[in-house]
Tab-separated table of C-alpha atoms in Angstrom:
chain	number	residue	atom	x	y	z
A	4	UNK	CA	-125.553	-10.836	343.603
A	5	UNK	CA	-125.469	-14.639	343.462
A	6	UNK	CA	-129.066	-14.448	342.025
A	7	UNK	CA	-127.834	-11.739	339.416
A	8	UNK	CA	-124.503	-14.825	338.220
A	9	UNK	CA	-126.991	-17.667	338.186
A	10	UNK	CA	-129.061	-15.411	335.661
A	11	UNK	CA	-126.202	-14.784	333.884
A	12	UNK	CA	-125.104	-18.421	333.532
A	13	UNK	CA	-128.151	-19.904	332.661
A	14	UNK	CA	-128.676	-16.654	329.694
A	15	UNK	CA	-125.598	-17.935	328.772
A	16	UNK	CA	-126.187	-21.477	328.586
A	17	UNK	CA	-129.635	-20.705	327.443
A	18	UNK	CA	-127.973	-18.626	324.131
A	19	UNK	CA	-125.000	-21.365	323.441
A	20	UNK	CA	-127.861	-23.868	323.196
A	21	UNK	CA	-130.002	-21.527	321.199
A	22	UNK	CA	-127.024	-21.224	318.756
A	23	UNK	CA	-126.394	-24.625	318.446
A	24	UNK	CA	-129.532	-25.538	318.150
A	25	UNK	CA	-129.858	-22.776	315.147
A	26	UNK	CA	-126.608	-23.841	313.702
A	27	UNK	CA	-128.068	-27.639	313.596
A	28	UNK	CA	-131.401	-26.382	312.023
A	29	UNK	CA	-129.060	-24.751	309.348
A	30	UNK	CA	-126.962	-27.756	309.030
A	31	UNK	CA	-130.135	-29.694	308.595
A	32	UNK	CA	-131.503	-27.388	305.541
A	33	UNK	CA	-128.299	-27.199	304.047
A	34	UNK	CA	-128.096	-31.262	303.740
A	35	UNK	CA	-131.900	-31.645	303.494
A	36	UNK	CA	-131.388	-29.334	299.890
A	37	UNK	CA	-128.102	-30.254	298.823
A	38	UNK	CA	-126.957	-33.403	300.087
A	39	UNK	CA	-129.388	-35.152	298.525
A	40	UNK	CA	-129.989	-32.903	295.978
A	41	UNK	CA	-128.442	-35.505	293.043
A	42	UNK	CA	-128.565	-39.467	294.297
A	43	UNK	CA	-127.132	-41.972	291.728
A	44	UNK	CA	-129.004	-45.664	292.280
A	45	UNK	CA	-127.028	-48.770	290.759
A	46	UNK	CA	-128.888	-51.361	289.510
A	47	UNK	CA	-128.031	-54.687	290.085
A	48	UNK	CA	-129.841	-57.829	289.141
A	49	UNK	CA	-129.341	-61.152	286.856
A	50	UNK	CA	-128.487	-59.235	284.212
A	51	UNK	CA	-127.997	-60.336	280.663
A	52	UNK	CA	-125.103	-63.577	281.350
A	53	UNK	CA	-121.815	-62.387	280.396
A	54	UNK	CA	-122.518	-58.971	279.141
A	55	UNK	CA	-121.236	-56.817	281.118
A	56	UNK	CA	-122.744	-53.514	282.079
A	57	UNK	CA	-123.620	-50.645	284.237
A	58	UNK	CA	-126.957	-49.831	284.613
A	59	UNK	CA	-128.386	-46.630	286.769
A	60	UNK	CA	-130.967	-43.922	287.384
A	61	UNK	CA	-129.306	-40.743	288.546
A	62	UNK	CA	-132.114	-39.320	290.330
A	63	UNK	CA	-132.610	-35.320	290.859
A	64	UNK	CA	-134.574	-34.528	294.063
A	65	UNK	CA	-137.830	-32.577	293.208
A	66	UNK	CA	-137.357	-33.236	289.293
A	67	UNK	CA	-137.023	-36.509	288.677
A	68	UNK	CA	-134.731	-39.717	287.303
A	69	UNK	CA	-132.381	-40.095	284.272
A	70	UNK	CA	-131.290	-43.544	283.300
A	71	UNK	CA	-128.328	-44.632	282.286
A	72	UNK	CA	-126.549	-47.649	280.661
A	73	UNK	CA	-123.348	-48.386	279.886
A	74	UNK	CA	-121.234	-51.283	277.717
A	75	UNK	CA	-117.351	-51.477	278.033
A	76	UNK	CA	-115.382	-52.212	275.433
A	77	UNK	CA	-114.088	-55.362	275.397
A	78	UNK	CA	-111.013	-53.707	273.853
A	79	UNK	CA	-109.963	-52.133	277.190
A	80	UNK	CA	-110.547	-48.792	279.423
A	81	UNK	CA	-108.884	-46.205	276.890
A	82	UNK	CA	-111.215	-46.986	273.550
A	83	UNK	CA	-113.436	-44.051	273.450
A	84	UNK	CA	-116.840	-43.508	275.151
A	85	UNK	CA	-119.748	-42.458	272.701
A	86	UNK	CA	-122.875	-41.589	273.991
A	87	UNK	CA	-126.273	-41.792	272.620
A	88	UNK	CA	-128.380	-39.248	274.315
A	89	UNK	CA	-132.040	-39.418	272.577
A	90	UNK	CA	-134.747	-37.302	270.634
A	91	UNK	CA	-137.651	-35.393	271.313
A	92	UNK	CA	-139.803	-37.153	268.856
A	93	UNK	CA	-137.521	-40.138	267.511
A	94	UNK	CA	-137.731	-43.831	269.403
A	95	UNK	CA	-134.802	-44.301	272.234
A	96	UNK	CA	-131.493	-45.152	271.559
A	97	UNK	CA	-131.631	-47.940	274.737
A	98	UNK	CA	-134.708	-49.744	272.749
A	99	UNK	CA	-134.215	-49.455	268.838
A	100	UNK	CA	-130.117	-48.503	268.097
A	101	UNK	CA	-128.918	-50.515	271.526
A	102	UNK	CA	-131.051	-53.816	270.320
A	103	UNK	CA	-131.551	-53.494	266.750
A	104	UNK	CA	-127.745	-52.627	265.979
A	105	UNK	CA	-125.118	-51.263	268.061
A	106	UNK	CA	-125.572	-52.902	271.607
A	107	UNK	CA	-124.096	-55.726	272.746
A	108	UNK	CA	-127.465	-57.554	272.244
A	109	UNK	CA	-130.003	-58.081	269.522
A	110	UNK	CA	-133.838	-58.277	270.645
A	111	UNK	CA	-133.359	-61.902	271.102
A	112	UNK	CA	-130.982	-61.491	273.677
A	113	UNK	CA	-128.348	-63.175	271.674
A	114	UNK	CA	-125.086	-61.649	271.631
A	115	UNK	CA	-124.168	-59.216	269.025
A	116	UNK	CA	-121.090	-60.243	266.747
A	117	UNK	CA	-120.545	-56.638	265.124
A	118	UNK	CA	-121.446	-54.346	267.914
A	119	UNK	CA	-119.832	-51.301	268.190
A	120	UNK	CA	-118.805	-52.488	272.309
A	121	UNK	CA	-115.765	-54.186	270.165
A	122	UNK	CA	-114.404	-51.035	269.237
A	123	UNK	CA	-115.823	-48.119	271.437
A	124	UNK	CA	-117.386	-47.820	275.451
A	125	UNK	CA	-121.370	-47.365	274.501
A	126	UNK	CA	-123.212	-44.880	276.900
A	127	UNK	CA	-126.566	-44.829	276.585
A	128	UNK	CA	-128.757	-41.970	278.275
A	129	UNK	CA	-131.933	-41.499	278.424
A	130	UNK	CA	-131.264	-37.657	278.168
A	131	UNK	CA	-134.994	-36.236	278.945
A	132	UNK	CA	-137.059	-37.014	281.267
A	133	UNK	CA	-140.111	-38.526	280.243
A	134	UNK	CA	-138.353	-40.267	277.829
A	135	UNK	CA	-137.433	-44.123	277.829
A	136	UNK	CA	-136.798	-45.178	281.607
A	137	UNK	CA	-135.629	-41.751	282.492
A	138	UNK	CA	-139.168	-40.017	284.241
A	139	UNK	CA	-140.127	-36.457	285.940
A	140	UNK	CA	-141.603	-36.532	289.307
A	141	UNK	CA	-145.684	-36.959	288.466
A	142	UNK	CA	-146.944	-33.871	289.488
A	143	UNK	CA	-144.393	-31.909	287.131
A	144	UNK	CA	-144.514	-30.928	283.719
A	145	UNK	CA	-141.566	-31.667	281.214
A	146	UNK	CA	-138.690	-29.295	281.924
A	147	UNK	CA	-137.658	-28.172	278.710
A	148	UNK	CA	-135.205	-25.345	279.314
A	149	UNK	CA	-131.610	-26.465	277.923
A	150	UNK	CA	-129.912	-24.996	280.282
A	151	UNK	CA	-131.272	-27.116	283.351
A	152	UNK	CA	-131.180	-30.606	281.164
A	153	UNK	CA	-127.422	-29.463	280.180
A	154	UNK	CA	-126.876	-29.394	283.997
A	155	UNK	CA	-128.447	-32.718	284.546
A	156	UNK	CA	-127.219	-34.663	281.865
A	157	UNK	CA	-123.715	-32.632	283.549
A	158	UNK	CA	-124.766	-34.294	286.611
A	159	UNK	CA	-124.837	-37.567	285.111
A	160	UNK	CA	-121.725	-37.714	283.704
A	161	UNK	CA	-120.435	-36.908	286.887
A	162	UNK	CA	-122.038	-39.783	288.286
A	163	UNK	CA	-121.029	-42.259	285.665
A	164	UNK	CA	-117.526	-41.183	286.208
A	165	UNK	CA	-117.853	-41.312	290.283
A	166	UNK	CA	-119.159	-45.156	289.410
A	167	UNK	CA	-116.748	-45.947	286.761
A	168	UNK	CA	-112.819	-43.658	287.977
A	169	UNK	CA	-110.748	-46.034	285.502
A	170	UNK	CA	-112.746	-44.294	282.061
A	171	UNK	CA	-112.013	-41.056	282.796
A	172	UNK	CA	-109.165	-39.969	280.648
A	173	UNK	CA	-110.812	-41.798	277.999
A	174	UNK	CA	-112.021	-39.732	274.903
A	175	UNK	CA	-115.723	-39.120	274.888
A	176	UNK	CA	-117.573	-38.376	271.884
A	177	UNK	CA	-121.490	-37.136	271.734
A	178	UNK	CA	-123.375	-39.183	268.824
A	179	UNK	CA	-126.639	-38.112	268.154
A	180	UNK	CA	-129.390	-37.473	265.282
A	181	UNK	CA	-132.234	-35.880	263.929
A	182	UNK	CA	-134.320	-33.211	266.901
A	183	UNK	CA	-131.563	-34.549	269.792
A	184	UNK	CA	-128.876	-32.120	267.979
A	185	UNK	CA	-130.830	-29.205	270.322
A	186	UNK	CA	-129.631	-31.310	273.532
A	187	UNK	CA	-126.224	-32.428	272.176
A	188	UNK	CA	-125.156	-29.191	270.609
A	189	UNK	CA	-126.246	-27.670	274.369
A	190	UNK	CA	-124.019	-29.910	276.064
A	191	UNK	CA	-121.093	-29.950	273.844
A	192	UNK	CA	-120.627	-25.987	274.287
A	193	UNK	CA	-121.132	-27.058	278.427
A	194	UNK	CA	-118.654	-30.401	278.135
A	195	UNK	CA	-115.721	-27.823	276.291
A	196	UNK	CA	-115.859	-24.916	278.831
A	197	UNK	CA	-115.930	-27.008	281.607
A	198	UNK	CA	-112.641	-28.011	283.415
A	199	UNK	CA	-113.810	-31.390	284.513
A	200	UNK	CA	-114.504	-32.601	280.988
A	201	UNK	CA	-112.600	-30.819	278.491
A	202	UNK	CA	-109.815	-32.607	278.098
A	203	UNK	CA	-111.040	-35.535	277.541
A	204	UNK	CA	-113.961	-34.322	275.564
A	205	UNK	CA	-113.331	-34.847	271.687
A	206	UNK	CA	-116.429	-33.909	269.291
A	207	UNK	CA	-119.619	-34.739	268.264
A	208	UNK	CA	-121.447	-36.393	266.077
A	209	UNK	CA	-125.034	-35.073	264.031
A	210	UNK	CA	-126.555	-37.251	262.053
A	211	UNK	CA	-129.207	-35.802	259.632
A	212	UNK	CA	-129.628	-32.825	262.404
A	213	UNK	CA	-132.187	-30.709	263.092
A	214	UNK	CA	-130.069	-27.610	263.478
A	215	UNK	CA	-132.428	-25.127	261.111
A	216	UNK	CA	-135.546	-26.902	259.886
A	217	UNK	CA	-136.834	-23.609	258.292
A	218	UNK	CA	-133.682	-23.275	256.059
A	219	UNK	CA	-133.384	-27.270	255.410
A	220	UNK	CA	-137.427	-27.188	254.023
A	221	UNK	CA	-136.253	-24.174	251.360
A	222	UNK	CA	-134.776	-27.065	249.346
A	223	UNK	CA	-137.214	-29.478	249.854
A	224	UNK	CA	-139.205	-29.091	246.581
A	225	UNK	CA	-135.968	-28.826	244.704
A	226	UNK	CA	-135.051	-32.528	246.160
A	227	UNK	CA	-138.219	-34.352	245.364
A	228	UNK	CA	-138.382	-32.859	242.049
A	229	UNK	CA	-134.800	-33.908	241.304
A	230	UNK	CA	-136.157	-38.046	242.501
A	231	UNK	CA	-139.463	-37.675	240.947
A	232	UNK	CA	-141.335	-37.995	243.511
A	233	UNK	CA	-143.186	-35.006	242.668
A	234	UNK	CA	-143.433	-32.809	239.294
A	235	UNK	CA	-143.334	-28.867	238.985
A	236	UNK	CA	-146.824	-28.216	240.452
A	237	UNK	CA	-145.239	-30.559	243.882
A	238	UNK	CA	-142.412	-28.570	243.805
A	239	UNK	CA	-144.382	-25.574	243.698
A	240	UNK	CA	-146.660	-26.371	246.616
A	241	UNK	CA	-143.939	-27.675	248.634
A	242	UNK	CA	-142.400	-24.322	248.682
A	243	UNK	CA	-145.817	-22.595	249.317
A	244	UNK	CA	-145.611	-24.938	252.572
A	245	UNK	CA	-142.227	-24.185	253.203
A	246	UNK	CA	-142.260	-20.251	252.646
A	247	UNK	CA	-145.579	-19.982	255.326
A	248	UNK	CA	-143.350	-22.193	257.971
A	249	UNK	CA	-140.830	-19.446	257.497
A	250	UNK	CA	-143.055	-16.912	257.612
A	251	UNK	CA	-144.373	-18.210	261.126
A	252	UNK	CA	-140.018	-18.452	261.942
A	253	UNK	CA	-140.060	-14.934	261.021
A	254	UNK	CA	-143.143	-13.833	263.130
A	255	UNK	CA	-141.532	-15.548	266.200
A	256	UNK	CA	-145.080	-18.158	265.909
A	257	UNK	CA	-142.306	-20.957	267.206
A	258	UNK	CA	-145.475	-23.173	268.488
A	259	UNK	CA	-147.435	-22.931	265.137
A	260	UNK	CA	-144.405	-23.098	263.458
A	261	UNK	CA	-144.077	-26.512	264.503
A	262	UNK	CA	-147.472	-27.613	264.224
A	263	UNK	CA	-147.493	-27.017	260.632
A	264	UNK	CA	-143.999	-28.299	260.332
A	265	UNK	CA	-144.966	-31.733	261.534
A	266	UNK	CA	-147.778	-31.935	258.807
A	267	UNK	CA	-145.014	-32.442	256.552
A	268	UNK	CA	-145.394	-36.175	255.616
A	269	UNK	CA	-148.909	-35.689	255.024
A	270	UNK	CA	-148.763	-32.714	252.897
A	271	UNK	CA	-146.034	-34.229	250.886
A	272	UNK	CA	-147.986	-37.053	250.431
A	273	UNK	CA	-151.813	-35.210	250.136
A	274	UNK	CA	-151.037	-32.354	248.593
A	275	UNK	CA	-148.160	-32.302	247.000
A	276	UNK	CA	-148.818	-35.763	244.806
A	277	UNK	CA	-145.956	-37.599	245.716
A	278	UNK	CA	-148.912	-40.195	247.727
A	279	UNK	CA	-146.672	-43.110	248.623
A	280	UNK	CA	-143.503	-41.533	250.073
A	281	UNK	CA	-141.808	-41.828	253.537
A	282	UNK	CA	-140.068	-38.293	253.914
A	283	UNK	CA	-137.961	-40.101	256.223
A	284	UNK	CA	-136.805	-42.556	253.946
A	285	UNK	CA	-137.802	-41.673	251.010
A	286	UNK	CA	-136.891	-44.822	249.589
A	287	UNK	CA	-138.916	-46.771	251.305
A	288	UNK	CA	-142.031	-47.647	249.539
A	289	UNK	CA	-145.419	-47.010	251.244
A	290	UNK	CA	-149.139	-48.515	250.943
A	291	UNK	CA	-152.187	-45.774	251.183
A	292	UNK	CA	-152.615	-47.517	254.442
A	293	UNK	CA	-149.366	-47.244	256.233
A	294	UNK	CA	-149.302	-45.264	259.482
A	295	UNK	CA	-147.752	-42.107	259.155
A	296	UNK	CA	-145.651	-40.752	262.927
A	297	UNK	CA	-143.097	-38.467	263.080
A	298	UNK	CA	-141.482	-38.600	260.047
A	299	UNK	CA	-141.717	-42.277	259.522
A	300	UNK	CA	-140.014	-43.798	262.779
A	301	UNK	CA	-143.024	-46.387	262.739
A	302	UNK	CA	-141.822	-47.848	259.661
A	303	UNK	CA	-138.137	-47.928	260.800
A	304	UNK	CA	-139.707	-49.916	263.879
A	305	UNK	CA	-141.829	-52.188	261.435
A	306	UNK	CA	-138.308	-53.035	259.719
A	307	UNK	CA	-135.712	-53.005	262.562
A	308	UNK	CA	-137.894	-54.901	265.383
A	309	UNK	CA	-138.917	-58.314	264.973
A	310	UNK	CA	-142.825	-59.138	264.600
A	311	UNK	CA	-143.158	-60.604	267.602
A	312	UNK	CA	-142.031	-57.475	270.448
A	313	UNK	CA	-143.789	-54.413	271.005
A	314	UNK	CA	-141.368	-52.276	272.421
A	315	UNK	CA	-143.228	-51.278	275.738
A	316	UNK	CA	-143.556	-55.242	276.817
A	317	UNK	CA	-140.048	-55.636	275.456
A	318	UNK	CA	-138.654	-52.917	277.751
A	319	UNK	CA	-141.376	-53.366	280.371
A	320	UNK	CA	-141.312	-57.099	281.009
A	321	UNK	CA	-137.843	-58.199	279.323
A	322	UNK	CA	-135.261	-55.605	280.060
A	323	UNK	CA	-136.330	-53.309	283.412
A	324	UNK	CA	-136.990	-57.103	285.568
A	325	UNK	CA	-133.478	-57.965	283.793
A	326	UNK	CA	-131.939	-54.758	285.375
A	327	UNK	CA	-133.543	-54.716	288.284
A	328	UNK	CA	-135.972	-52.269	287.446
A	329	UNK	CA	-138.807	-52.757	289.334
A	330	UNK	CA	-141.291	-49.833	290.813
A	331	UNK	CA	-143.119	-47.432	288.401
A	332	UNK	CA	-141.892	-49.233	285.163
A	333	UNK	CA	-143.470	-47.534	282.182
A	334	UNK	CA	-141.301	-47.178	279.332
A	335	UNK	CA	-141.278	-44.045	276.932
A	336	UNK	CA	-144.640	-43.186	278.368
A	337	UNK	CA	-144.598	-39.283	278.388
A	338	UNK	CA	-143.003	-38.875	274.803
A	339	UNK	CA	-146.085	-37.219	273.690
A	340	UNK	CA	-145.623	-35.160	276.836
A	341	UNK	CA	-141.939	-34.191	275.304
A	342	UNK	CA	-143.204	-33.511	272.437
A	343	UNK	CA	-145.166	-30.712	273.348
A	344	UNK	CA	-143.274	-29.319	275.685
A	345	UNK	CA	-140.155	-28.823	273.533
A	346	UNK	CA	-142.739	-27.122	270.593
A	347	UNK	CA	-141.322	-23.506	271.622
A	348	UNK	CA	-138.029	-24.346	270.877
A	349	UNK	CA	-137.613	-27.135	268.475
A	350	UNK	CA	-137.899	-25.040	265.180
A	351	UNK	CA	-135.723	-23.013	266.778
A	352	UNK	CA	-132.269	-22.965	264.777
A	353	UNK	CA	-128.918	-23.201	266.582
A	354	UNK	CA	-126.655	-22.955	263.693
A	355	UNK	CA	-125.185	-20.440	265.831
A	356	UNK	CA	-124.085	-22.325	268.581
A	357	UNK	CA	-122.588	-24.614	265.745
A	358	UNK	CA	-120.533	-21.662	265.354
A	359	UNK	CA	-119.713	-21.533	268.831
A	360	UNK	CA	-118.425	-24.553	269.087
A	361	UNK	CA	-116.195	-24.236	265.972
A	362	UNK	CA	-115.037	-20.487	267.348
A	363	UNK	CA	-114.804	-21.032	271.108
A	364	UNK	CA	-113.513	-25.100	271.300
A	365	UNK	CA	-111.029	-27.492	270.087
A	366	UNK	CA	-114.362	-29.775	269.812
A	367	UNK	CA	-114.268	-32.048	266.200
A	368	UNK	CA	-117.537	-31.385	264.923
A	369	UNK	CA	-119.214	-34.218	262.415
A	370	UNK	CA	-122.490	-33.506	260.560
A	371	UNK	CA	-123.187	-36.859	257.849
A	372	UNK	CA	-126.515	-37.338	256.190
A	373	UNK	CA	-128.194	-40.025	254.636
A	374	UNK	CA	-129.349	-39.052	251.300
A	375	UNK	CA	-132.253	-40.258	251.843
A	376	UNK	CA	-133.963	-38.502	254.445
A	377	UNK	CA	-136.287	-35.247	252.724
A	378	UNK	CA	-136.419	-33.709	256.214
A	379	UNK	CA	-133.429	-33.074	256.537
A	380	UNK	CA	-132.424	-33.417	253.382
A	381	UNK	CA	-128.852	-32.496	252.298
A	382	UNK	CA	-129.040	-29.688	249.741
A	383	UNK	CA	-130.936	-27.965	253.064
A	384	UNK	CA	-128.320	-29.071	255.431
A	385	UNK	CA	-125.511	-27.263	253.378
A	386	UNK	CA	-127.563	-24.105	253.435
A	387	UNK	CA	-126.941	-23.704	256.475
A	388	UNK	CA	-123.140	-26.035	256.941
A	389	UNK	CA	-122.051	-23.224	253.662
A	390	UNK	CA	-123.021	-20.535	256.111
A	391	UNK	CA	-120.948	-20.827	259.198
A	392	UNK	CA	-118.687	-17.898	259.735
A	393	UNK	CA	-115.193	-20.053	261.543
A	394	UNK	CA	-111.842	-19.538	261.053
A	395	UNK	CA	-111.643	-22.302	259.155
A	396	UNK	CA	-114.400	-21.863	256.390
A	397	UNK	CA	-112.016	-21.052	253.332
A	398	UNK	CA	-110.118	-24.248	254.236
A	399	UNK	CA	-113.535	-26.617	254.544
A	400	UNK	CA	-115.440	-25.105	251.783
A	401	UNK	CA	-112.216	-25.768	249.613
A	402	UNK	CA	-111.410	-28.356	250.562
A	403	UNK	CA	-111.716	-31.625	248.139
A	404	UNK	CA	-114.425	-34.470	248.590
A	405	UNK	CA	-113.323	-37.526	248.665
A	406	UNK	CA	-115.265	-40.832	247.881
A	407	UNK	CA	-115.760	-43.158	250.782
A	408	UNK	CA	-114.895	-46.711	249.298
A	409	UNK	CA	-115.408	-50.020	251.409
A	410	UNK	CA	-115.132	-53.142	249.855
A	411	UNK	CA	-115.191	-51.954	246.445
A	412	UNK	CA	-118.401	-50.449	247.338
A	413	UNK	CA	-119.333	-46.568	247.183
A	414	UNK	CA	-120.907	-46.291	250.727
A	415	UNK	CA	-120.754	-42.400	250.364
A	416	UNK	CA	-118.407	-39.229	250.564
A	417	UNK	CA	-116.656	-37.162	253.083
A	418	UNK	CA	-115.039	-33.495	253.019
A	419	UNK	CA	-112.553	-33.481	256.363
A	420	UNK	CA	-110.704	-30.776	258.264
A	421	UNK	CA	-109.134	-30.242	261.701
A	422	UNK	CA	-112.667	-29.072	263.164
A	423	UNK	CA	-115.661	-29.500	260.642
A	424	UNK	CA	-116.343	-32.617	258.374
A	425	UNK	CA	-119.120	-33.167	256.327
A	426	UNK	CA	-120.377	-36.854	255.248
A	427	UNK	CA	-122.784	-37.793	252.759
A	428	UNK	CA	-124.141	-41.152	253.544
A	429	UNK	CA	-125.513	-43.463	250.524
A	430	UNK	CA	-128.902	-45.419	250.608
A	431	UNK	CA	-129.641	-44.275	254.546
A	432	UNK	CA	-132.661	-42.078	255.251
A	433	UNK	CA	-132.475	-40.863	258.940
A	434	UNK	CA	-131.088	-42.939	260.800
A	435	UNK	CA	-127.607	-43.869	258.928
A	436	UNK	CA	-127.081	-46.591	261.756
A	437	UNK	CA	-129.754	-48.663	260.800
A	438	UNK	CA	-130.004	-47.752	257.090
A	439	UNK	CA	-125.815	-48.291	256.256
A	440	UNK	CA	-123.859	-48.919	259.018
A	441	UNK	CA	-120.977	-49.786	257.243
A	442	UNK	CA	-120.820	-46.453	255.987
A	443	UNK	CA	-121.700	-44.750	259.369
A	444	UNK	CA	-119.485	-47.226	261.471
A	445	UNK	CA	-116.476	-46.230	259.056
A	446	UNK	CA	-117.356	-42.754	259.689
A	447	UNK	CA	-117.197	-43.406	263.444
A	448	UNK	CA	-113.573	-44.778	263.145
A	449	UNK	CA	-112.062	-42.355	260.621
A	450	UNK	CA	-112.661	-39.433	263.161
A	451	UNK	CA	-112.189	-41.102	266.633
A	452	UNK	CA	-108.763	-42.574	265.314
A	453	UNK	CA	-107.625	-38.986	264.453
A	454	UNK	CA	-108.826	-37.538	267.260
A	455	UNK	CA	-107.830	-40.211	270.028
């Protein structure tokens, strides 16, 4: 019997320990996967004198690390937040809008007297991975599915705002141009449905957007006909080009789509007879030797960036040792990585979730243009703007275009509403920051003001 009670105990003891060894095993998985799931690592280092900043990767455990940087306004804690978010094919905003115009610092280090800091919080992020500091774990390809970068860059936000309380009920604003609309568009829907972020989330901003590159190319032998840059037989290849790209749309060939797509500059230029012309700017003039990228981001480089920094030893040796940046430093090095990863989806067009926003959201939503890009030119981009169904169409469409006038100059025009406004920026090609920022900076304050 006594043999039988000291079995008994010891079966006992022998299952409590069992269980509590199971429930620590459990406990262990559970924090091993989620715990750690999303780490946030400050940077801190010399810095940059008196700037002040914030500086972090926001690392994702089995994916990889998006960076982050952010400027306060030296105007106080309740100016609005914009952030820059980033391209598939375009330069970063931390290297070429943060230096060359915005930021608090130009490429020489030297402070900035008309950055935007004096007006508005600047976040920059690195929104993809692979792009700028912001890297995927080695052995991964680029993730390109919106949904899981919406929930990161949701994840980073969260982050900033753990790291920096006393911004939170300031208004935040997305900014963003050319291929990034597919990321920014993505998260605005994300930012207005979710409870954390919708109050103080305000609209967004699409400069020369890539929001439905089929329907924006329709017009695109109409537009250099109307600047000479090309006569009737031009025009009449142009729309050859453009009518097989939408026949590939139409087929569902999203890949060779694209492919062809990018050929643009070179058909245009080949082909079509306009020889010397930067689709980009189309301004700008062009020698038959002048490299030819993505729709001419080399040549914004050439102009913006002074002759002596590459941007890669800039970022590499300057800025990262600066920041404290100092294992695995390779700046922007799998943007030809990006680029072919997002080829499935970038021709893609999301006019509807345009619509969604506009529908579904109190979310201000901006498109402007510079009149001088021919990819997305602006006769194509109000194709598509003419085309939203909203509540609000018969109001926008009718409503009157004014002239936007600073210092006796004509920088441009606007059409406003309560929800959709519509600028056309003068002499600017793509990126209306660097090309008129007068214009685009006047822009920026017109809308925040009403909507602050």
């Amino acid at each position: 019997m006594c043999k039988k009670i000291v079995v008994i105990i010891l079966s006992t003891i022998l299952g409590i320990v069992v269980l509590a060894g199971l429930g620590v095993l459990i406990w262990w998985l559970v924090a091993g996967r989620y715990s750690n799931e999303v780490e946030t690592i400050i940077l801190e280092r010399d810095g940059f004198g008196n700037t002040t900043y914030t500086a972090a990767f926001t690392r994702f455990s089995g994916l990889g690390e998006i960076f982050w940087w952010f400027f306060p306004s030296s105007s106080g804690t309740n100016k609005p937040i914009i952030l820059f978010l980033g391209g598939v094919t375009g330069l970063p905003h931390t290297f070429l809008l943060n230096f060359g115009n915005i930021g608090p610092l130009d490429f020489n280090l030297n402070e900035r007297e008309d950055s935007l800091v004096t007006s508005y919080n600047l976040l920059f992020v690195d929104g993809i991975f692979g792009t700028g500091f912001s890297k995927s774990e080695k052995s991964l390809p680029i993730p390109v599915n919106l949904d899981d970068l919406v929930k990161n860059l949701v994840q980073t936000l969260e982050a900033f705002y753990n790291n920096n309380e006393e911004y939170r009920n300031a208004p935040l604003f997305i900014y963003e141009q050319g291929d990034g609309a597919h990321l920014a568009i993505s998260l605005a829907i994300r930012l207005a449905e979710d409870d954390e972020f919708s109050s103080q989330f305000k609209g967004i901003f699409l400069g020369n957007p890539v929001i439905a590159p089929g329907l924006a190319l329709t017009k695109l032998g109409f537009y250099l006909e109307e600047l000479a840059m090309i006569d009737g037989t031009g025009r009449a290849a142009v729309e050859d080009f453009s009518a097989s790209v939408n026949t590939l749309l139409s087929e569902d060939k999203l890949e060779e789509a694209f492919d062809k797509f990018i050929t643009l500059g070179d058909f245009v230029n080949d082909q079509a007879g306009a020889f010397a012309a930067n689709i980009g700017r189309i301004v700008e003039k062009l020698t038959p030797e002048s490299e030819r990228d993505y729709f001419g981001q080399s040549l914004y480089y050439e102009r913006v960036v002074p002759a002596n920094i590459t941007m890669k030893s800039f970022m590499e040796g300057v800025i990262a040792p600066a920041l404290g940046i100092s294992r695995n430093v390779n700046y922007d090095n799998d943007r030809n990585a990006t680029v072919r990863a997002f080829r499935p989806i970038y021709m893609t067009s999301i006019a509807d979730k345009v619509e969604t926003i506009l529908n579904s959201t109190n979310v201000t939503v901006t498109i402007f243009n510079g009149n001088l890009d021919a990819v997305s030119n602006t006769p194509g981009q109000l194709e598509w703007v003419d085309n939203l169904n909203w509540p609000g169409k018969a109001n926008f469409t009718g409503s009157f275009r004014q002239t936007l006038i600073i210092n006796n100059l004509i920088e441009g025009y606007f059409r406003e509403t309560s929800q959709l406004n519509f600028y056309w920026i003068n002499v600017a090609g793509q990126s209306t920051l660097l090309d008129n920022p007068i214009a685009t900076k006047k822009m920026l304050e017109r809308i925040t003001r009403e909507r602050n």
